[in-house]
Coordinates of C-alpha atoms and ligand atoms in Angstrom, one line a residue:
M1 CA -17.3 29.1 9.8
I2 CA -13.6 28.7 9.0
D3 CA -11.3 31.6 8.1
S4 CA -10.7 30.6 4.5
H5 CA -7.9 33.1 3.9
S6 CA -5.9 32.1 6.9
L7 CA -6.4 28.4 6.3
A8 CA -5.1 28.8 2.7
Q9 CA -2.1 30.8 4.1
R10 CA -1.2 28.1 6.6
V11 CA -1.3 25.5 3.9
D12 CA 0.6 27.7 1.4
A13 CA 3.4 28.0 4.1
V14 CA 3.7 24.2 4.1
F15 CA 3.5 23.9 0.3
A16 CA 6.1 26.6 -0.2
R17 CA 8.8 24.7 1.6
A18 CA 9.5 22.1 -1.2
P19 CA 8.3 21.1 -4.6
V20 CA 7.7 17.5 -3.6
I21 CA 6.1 16.0 -0.5
P22 CA 7.3 12.4 0.0
V23 CA 4.5 10.0 1.0
I24 CA 6.0 7.8 3.6
T25 CA 4.6 4.6 5.2
I26 CA 6.8 3.6 8.1
E27 CA 6.6 -0.1 9.0
R28 CA 9.5 -0.1 11.5
I29 CA 9.7 2.6 14.1
E30 CA 13.6 2.4 14.0
D31 CA 13.4 3.5 10.3
A32 CA 11.6 6.8 11.1
L33 CA 14.5 9.1 11.9
P34 CA 17.1 7.9 9.5
L35 CA 14.6 7.7 6.7
C36 CA 13.1 11.2 7.4
R37 CA 16.6 12.7 7.9
A38 CA 17.6 11.4 4.5
L39 CA 14.7 13.3 3.0
A40 CA 14.8 16.5 5.1
D41 CA 18.5 16.9 4.9
N42 CA 18.4 16.6 1.1
G43 CA 15.8 19.2 0.3
L44 CA 12.5 17.5 1.2
P45 CA 11.6 18.9 4.6
V46 CA 7.8 18.4 4.3
L47 CA 6.9 14.8 5.1
E48 CA 3.6 13.0 4.8
V49 CA 3.6 10.1 7.1
T50 CA 0.6 7.9 6.3
L51 CA -1.6 6.5 9.1
R52 CA -1.4 3.1 7.3
S53 CA 1.0 1.4 9.7
A54 CA 0.8 0.5 13.4
C55 CA 3.7 2.7 14.3
A56 CA 2.6 5.8 12.3
L57 CA 1.5 8.0 15.2
N58 CA 4.6 7.1 17.2
A59 CA 6.7 7.9 14.2
I60 CA 5.0 11.3 13.8
T61 CA 5.7 12.1 17.5
L62 CA 9.3 11.1 17.1
I63 CA 9.9 13.1 13.9
A64 CA 8.2 16.2 15.3
R65 CA 10.4 16.0 18.4
E66 CA 13.8 15.0 16.8
L67 CA 13.6 16.8 13.5
P68 CA 12.4 20.3 14.2
E69 CA 13.7 21.5 10.8
A70 CA 11.2 19.2 9.1
C71 CA 7.5 19.7 8.8
V72 CA 5.7 16.5 9.5
G73 CA 2.1 15.9 8.5
A74 CA -0.2 12.9 8.8
G75 CA -1.5 11.2 5.6
T76 CA -4.4 8.8 5.1
V77 CA -6.5 10.9 7.5
L78 CA -9.9 9.3 7.0
S79 CA -12.0 10.4 10.0
A80 CA -12.4 12.9 12.8
R81 CA -10.7 10.4 15.0
D82 CA -7.6 10.2 12.7
L83 CA -7.4 14.0 12.6
D84 CA -7.5 14.3 16.3
A85 CA -4.9 11.5 16.8
A86 CA -2.6 13.2 14.2
A87 CA -2.8 16.6 16.0
Q88 CA -2.2 14.9 19.4
A89 CA 0.8 13.1 18.0
G90 CA 2.4 16.4 16.8
A91 CA 1.5 16.5 13.1
Q92 CA 1.7 20.0 11.7
F93 CA -0.8 19.3 9.0
A94 CA -3.2 16.5 7.9
I95 CA -3.8 15.3 4.4
S96 CA -6.5 12.9 3.1
P97 CA -7.1 10.9 -0.1
G98 CA -10.7 12.2 -0.1
A99 CA -13.1 14.1 2.1
T100 CA -16.4 13.5 3.9
E101 CA -18.8 15.9 5.6
A102 CA -17.7 14.5 8.9
L103 CA -14.0 15.1 8.2
Y104 CA -14.7 18.7 7.0
A105 CA -16.7 19.3 10.2
A106 CA -13.9 18.0 12.4
A107 CA -11.3 19.9 10.4
A108 CA -13.2 23.2 10.9
E109 CA -12.5 22.8 14.6
A110 CA -9.0 21.2 14.4
A111 CA -5.7 22.8 15.6
I112 CA -3.9 21.7 12.4
P113 CA -4.9 22.4 8.8
L114 CA -6.4 19.7 6.7
I115 CA -5.6 19.3 3.1
P116 CA -8.7 17.4 1.8
G117 CA -8.5 15.2 -1.2
I118 CA -10.6 15.8 -4.3
A119 CA -10.8 14.1 -7.7
T120 CA -13.8 15.8 -9.4
A121 CA -15.2 19.3 -10.0
G122 CA -18.1 18.5 -7.8
E123 CA -15.9 17.4 -4.9
L124 CA -13.8 20.5 -5.4
M125 CA -16.9 22.7 -5.4
R126 CA -18.0 21.2 -2.1
G127 CA -14.6 22.0 -0.5
L128 CA -14.7 25.5 -1.9
E129 CA -18.2 26.0 -0.6
L130 CA -17.0 25.1 2.9
G131 CA -14.1 27.5 2.7
W132 CA -11.2 25.3 1.6
Q133 CA -9.0 26.5 -1.2
R134 CA -6.0 24.1 -1.0
F135 CA -6.5 20.4 -1.9
K136 CA -4.8 17.2 -2.6
F137 CA -5.7 16.0 -6.2
F138 CA -5.9 12.2 -5.8
P139 CA -5.4 9.8 -7.4
A140 CA -3.8 12.3 -9.8
E141 CA -2.8 10.2 -12.8
A142 CA -5.9 8.1 -12.7
S143 CA -8.2 11.1 -12.4
G144 CA -7.0 12.9 -15.5
G145 CA -3.6 14.2 -14.4
V146 CA -2.3 17.5 -15.8
A147 CA -5.3 17.9 -18.2
A148 CA -7.8 17.6 -15.4
L149 CA -6.0 20.3 -13.4
K150 CA -5.9 22.6 -16.4
G151 CA -9.7 22.0 -16.7
F152 CA -10.3 23.0 -13.0
A153 CA -8.3 26.2 -13.5
G154 CA -10.9 27.7 -15.8
P155 CA -14.1 27.8 -13.7
L156 CA -12.3 27.3 -10.3
P157 CA -9.1 29.4 -10.4
Q158 CA -8.9 30.0 -6.7
A159 CA -8.1 26.4 -5.9
R160 CA -4.5 25.2 -5.6
F161 CA -3.3 21.7 -5.5
C162 CA -0.8 19.1 -4.4
P163 CA -1.5 16.3 -7.0
T164 CA -0.5 12.9 -5.7
G165 CA -0.9 9.3 -7.0
G166 CA 1.0 7.8 -9.8
I167 CA 3.4 10.7 -10.1
D168 CA 7.2 10.1 -10.5
A169 CA 10.3 12.1 -11.3
A170 CA 9.5 12.0 -15.0
R171 CA 5.9 13.2 -14.6
A172 CA 6.3 15.7 -11.9
P173 CA 7.7 18.7 -13.9
A174 CA 4.5 18.9 -16.1
Y175 CA 2.4 19.2 -12.9
L176 CA 4.8 21.7 -11.3
A177 CA 4.5 23.9 -14.4
L178 CA 0.8 24.5 -13.8
P179 CA -0.2 27.7 -12.1
N180 CA -2.7 26.0 -9.8
V181 CA -0.1 23.4 -8.6
A182 CA 1.9 24.3 -5.5
C183 CA 3.8 21.0 -5.1
V184 CA 3.3 17.3 -5.9
G185 CA 3.2 14.3 -3.6
G186 CA 4.6 10.9 -4.2
S187 CA 6.5 7.9 -3.0
W188 CA 8.9 7.4 -5.9
M189 CA 11.9 8.5 -3.8
L190 CA 11.2 5.7 -1.4
P191 CA 11.7 2.4 -3.4
P192 CA 10.5 -0.3 -1.1
Q193 CA 13.7 -2.4 -1.4
A194 CA 15.8 0.6 -0.4
V195 CA 13.6 1.2 2.6
R196 CA 13.7 -2.5 3.6
A197 CA 17.5 -2.5 3.2
G198 CA 18.0 0.7 5.1
D199 CA 19.7 2.2 2.1
W200 CA 19.4 5.8 3.2
A201 CA 22.2 6.9 0.8
R202 CA 20.0 5.8 -2.1
I203 CA 17.0 7.7 -0.6
A204 CA 19.1 10.8 0.0
Q205 CA 20.1 10.7 -3.7
L206 CA 16.5 10.4 -4.9
A207 CA 15.4 13.1 -2.5
Q208 CA 18.1 15.5 -3.8
A209 CA 16.9 14.9 -7.4
A210 CA 13.3 15.4 -6.4
A211 CA 14.1 18.6 -4.5
Q212 CA 15.6 20.1 -7.7
L213 CA 12.5 19.5 -9.7
A214 CA 10.9 22.8 -10.5
P215 CA 8.8 24.0 -13.4
Ligands
LIG301 O1 -2.4 7.3 1.8 C1 -2.9 8.3 1.4 O2 -3.5 9.2 2.0 C2 -2.9 8.5 -0.1 O3 -3.6 9.4 -0.5 C3 -2.2 7.6 -0.9 C4 -0.8 8.2 -1.3 O4 -0.9 9.6 -1.6 C5 -0.3 7.5 -2.5 O5 -0.1 6.2 -2.2 C6 1.0 8.1 -2.9 O6 1.1 7.9 -4.3 P1 2.2 7.1 -5.1 O7 3.3 8.1 -5.4 O8 1.4 6.7 -6.3 O9 2.6 5.9 -4.3

């Protein structure tokens, strides 16, 4: 059985560091440090590096070693194997778009906290039943957005969320104003053309604006 209170505290310590968690897919390992520096040095120290590219685990290792002031986590954690690989690589937390029984079972034994994804009240109830209280709400906009989170707060007030999916600078403040939202995730500060061009100044500027978002 997991220690529900301490798990929530560990996740809250991550969530408290910034209002926005950038969701980063690193296609070229040489981008990892300059890209993550542009984010971390401009107010976004919590980084979700998705396991969606070949170099993702190497990027996590590099960021964990070279940017100790950042807090790097693994995103797109879909299985027990992904969770183990993320922890081995040096990720400080793991985050998933959804959750399965196998993933919850592995997470109960893992060295790093898992932030499971939920989109419905039933999925949320299952996570709460297993002792989780902090979740990713994904895909946020498509799953009812701010109204859905307001709905969860009535019967299930102990749950707090990092909504992600379809959120941008314009939509983020309405989420951040909700009492059951700790922070939001998104990729809007990483326009693909800026990443491809290595335009770290542009990313730094968007990161600064995101870091200033608050309810
Ligand atoms: O890879 C995962 O684990 C995901 O859950 C997907 C990401 O969270 C979204 O791709 C980010 O959302 P956007 O800001 O809409 O780009």
